Every structure is written in C-alpha cells, then in structure tokens.
CSV table of C-alpha atoms in Angstrom, one decimal:
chain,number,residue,atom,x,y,z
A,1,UNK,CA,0.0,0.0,0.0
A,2,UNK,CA,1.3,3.3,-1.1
A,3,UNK,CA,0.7,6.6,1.6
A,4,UNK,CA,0.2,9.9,0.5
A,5,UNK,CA,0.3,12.8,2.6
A,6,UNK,CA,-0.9,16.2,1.6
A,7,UNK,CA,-0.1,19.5,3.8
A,8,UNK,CA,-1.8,22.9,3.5
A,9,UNK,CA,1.8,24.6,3.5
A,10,UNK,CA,3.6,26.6,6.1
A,11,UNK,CA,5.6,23.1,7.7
A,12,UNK,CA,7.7,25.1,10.6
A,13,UNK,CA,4.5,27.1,12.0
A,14,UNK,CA,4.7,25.6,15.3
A,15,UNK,CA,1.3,24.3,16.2
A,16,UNK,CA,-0.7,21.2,17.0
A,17,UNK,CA,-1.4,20.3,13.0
A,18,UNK,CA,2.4,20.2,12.4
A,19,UNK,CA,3.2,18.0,15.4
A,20,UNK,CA,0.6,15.7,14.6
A,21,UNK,CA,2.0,15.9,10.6
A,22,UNK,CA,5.7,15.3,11.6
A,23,UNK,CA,4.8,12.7,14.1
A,24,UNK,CA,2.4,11.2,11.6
A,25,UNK,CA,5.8,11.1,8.8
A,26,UNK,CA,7.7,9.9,11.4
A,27,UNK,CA,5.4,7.1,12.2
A,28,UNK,CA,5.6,5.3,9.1
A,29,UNK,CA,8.8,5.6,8.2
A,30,UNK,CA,10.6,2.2,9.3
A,31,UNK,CA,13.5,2.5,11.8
A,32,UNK,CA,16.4,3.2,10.2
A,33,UNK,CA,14.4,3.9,7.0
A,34,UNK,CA,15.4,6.6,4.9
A,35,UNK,CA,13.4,9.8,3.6
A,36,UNK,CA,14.1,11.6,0.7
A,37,UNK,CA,13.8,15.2,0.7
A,38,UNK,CA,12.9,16.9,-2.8
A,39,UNK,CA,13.5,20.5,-2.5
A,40,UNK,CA,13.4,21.6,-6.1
A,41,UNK,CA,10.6,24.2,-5.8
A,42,UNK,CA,13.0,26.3,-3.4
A,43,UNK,CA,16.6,28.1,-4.9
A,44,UNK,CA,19.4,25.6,-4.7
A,45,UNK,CA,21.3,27.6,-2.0
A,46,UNK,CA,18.8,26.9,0.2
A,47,UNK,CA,18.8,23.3,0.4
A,48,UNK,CA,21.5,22.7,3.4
A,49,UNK,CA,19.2,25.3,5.2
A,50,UNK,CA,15.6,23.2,4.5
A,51,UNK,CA,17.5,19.9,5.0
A,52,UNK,CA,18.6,21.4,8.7
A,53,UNK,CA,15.1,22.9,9.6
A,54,UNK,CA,13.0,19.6,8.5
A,55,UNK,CA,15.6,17.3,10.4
A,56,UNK,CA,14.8,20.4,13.4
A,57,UNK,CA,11.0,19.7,12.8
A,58,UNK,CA,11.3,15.9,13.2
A,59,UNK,CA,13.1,16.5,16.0
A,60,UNK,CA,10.9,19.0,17.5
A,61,UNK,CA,7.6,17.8,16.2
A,62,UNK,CA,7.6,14.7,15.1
A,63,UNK,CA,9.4,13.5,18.3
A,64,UNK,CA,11.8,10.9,16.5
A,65,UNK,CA,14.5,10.8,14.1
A,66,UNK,CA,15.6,7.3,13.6
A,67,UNK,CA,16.0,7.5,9.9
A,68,UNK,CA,18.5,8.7,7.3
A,69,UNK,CA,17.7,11.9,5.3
A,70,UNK,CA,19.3,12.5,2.2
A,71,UNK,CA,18.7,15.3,-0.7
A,72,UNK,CA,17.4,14.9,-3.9
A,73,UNK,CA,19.5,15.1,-7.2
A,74,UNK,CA,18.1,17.0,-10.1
A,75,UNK,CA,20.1,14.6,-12.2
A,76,UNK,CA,17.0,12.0,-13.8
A,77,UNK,CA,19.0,8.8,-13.4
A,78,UNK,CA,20.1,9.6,-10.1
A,79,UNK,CA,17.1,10.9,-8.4
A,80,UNK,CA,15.4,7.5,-9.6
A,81,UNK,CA,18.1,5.3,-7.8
A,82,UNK,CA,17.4,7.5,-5.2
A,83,UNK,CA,13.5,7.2,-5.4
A,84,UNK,CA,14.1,3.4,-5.2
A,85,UNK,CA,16.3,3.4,-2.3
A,86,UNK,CA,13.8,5.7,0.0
A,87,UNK,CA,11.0,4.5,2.3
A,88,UNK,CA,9.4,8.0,2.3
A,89,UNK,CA,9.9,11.1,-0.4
A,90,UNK,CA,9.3,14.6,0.8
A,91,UNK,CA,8.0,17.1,-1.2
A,92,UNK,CA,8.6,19.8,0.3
A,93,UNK,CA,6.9,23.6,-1.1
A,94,UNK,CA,8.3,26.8,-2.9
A,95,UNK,CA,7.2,28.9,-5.7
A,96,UNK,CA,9.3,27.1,-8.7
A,97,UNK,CA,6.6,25.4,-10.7
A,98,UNK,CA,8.8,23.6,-12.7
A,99,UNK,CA,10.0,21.0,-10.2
A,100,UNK,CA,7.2,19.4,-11.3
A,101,UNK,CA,8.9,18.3,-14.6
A,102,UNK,CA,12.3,17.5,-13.0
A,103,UNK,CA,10.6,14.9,-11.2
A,104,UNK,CA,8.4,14.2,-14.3
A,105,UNK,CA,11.5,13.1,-15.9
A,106,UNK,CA,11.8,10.0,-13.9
A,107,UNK,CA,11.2,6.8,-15.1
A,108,UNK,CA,8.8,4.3,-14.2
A,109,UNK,CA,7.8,7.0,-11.6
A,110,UNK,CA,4.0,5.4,-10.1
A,111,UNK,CA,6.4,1.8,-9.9
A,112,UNK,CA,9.3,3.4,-8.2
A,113,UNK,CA,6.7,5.1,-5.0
A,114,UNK,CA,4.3,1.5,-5.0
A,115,UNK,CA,4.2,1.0,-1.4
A,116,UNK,CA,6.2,4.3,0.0
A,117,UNK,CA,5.3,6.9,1.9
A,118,UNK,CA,5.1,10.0,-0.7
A,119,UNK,CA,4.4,13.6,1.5
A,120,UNK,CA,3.7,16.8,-0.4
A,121,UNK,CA,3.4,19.8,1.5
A,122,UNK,CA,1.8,22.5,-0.7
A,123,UNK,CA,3.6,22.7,-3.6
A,124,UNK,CA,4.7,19.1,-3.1
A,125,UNK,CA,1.3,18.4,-2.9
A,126,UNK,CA,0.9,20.2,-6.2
A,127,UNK,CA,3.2,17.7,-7.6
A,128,UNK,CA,1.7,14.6,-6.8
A,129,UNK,CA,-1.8,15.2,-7.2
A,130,UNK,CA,-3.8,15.2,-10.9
A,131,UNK,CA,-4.5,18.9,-10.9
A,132,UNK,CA,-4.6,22.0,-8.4
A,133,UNK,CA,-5.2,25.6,-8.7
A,134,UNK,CA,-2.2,28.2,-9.0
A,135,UNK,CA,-3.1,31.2,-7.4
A,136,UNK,CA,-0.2,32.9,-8.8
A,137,UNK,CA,-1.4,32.9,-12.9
A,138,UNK,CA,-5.5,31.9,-11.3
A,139,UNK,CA,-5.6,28.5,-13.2
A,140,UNK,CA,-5.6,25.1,-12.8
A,141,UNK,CA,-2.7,22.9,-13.5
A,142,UNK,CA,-2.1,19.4,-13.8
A,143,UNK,CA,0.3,17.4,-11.2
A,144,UNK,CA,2.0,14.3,-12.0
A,145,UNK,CA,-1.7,12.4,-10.8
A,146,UNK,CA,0.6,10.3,-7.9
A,147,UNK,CA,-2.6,10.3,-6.4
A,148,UNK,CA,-6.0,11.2,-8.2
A,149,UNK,CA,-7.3,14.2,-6.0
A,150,UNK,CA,-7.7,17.6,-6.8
A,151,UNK,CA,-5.7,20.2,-4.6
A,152,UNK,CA,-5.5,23.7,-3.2
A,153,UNK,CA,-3.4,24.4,-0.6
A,154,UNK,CA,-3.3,27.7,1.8
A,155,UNK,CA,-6.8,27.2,1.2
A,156,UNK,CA,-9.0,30.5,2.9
A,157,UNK,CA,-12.2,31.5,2.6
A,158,UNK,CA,-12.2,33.8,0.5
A,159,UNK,CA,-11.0,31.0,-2.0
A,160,UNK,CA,-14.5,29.4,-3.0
A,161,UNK,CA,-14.4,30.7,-6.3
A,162,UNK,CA,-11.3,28.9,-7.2
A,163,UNK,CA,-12.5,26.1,-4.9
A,164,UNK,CA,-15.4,25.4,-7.3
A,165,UNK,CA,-13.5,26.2,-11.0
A,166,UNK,CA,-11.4,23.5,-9.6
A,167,UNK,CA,-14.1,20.8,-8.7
A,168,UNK,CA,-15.8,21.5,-12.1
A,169,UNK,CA,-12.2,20.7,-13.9
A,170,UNK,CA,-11.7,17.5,-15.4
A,171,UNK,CA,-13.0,14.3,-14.3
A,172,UNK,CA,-14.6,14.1,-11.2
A,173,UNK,CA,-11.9,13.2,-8.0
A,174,UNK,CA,-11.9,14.4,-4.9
A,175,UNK,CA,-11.1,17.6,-3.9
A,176,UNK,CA,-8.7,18.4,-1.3
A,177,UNK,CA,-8.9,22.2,-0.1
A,178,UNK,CA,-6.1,22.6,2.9
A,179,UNK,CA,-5.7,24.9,4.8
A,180,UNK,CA,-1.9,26.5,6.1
A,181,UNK,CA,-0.8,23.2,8.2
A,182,UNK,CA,-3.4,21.5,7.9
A,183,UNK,CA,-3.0,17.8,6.7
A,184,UNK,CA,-4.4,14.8,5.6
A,185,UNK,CA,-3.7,11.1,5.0
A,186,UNK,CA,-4.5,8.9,1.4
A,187,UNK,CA,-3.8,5.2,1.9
A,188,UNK,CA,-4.1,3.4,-2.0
C-alpha cells in the first residue's frame, strides 16, 4: 500500500497540525528507513538550510529521528536510484513550478513510489496530485496524478471561487482544499 500525505503549506509554523504531521511522517517511516527530501521548488542555496530545519522539525515535532535523510538530485537517473532506495519522499513547497517536470522526468515513476510513503506539503502536494489551482497565474494545472485528487493548498475563505472552478475541472476526483498546516492522509 502506497501513503500519500498532503499539507496545506507553512511546515515550521509551530502548532498542533504540524506536530501531529511530523509525528504522523515519522510514524511510518521504518527504523532506520530513509526519507528523501525533494526540495526543487526552493533556490538551490537553500537546500543545506531546508534539510537542517525539517531534520529540526522531526526532532521538535515529530518527536523521533531514527531515519537517514538525504537530498534529492536534479540529475534524472540519479534521483530515480534514489527514489528506489527511499521508504518515504518529501515534497517539500516553494514557488518554482517547474519542479514538477524535474521529477516528471523520472522513469517508471508510479512503480518506483508503489508501497512508499510520498508527503507533499503545498507545492509538493501540487506535484503529486492530478490537478490544483495556482493562485499565482488563477488557473488550474495538472500534477504528476501520484494520487487522483484535486488540490489547493493555503486554502482561505475567500478562495470558494477557485474552490469550485477546480471541482468543475476535469474528471470528477476528490477535492482536497487545505488549509496552512493543515493535513491529511490517502492510503491506495
């Protein structure tokens, strides 16, 4: 069975939603698993500084760390060996909307994440799901359909319009609106 988790956005906010989302990550991943931490939505020089505050957040939320992080390479061939070699891969957000086609360029991608634990947190969970709504250009894109869901993250009130352009969209899947740290759990 393959575990998706999809988070609102907003991962360090300390509150009760990312406690229960890091402890939730933490949870399923085996001892002495390993978790692979895509950061491609986010500037490169950044990476060190995201790999430090999510190991921080395991630590701090998710109340264990008994697993091996690495980063992911933007090289194809390598991020699928790494892919393969993973227990859980970690989305994590940003504003760079074309990490969705670096990881698009794997290989065999739906075979590689059968029976992992795949967390998105918003534009992670962008990535894996069929389609979500970009605020930024106000239209609907398509994900790499990890999972068949529809998705908008940061969700607000104020957001039903987009809310119901994307539930009209496409086929009919259901429709994920999250809110900042808010969370929730697909088992396929």
């Amino acid at each position: 069975m393959t575990t998706f988790i999809l988070h609102g956005g907003y991962t360090s906010t300390p509150n009760e939603n990312n406690r229960k989302y890091y402890s939730k990550i933490a949870e399923l991943i085996p001892k002495k698993g390993k978790i692979l931490l895509i950061y491609f939505a986010q500037d490169e020089e950044k990476w060190d500084s995201l790999l430090e505050n999510d190991k921080e957040n395991f630590k701090k939320f998710g109340n264990k760390i008994n697993f091996e992080c690495e980063v992911a390479s933007k090289d194809p061939k390598e991020l699928e060996k790494q892919i393969k070699n993973s227990d859980c891969i970690y989305i994590r957000g940003g504003e760079d909307y074309s990490s969705i086609e670096l990881v698009r360029k794997v290989k065999n991608l739906k075979k590689l994440i059968s029976g992992k634990i795949i967390v998105g947190s918003s534009m992670g969970a962008y990535i894996i799901s069929s389609y979500f709504y970009n605020d930024t250009h106000n239209n609907i894109m398509k994900g790499l359909n990890l999972v068949p869901v529809k998705t908008l993250c940061h969700y607000k009130e104020s957001d039903k319009e987009a809310l119901n352009k994307l539930k009209r969209y496409g086929e009919n899947l259901p429709l994920y609106a999250l809110k900042d740290t808010e969370f929730v759990v697909i088992s396929q």
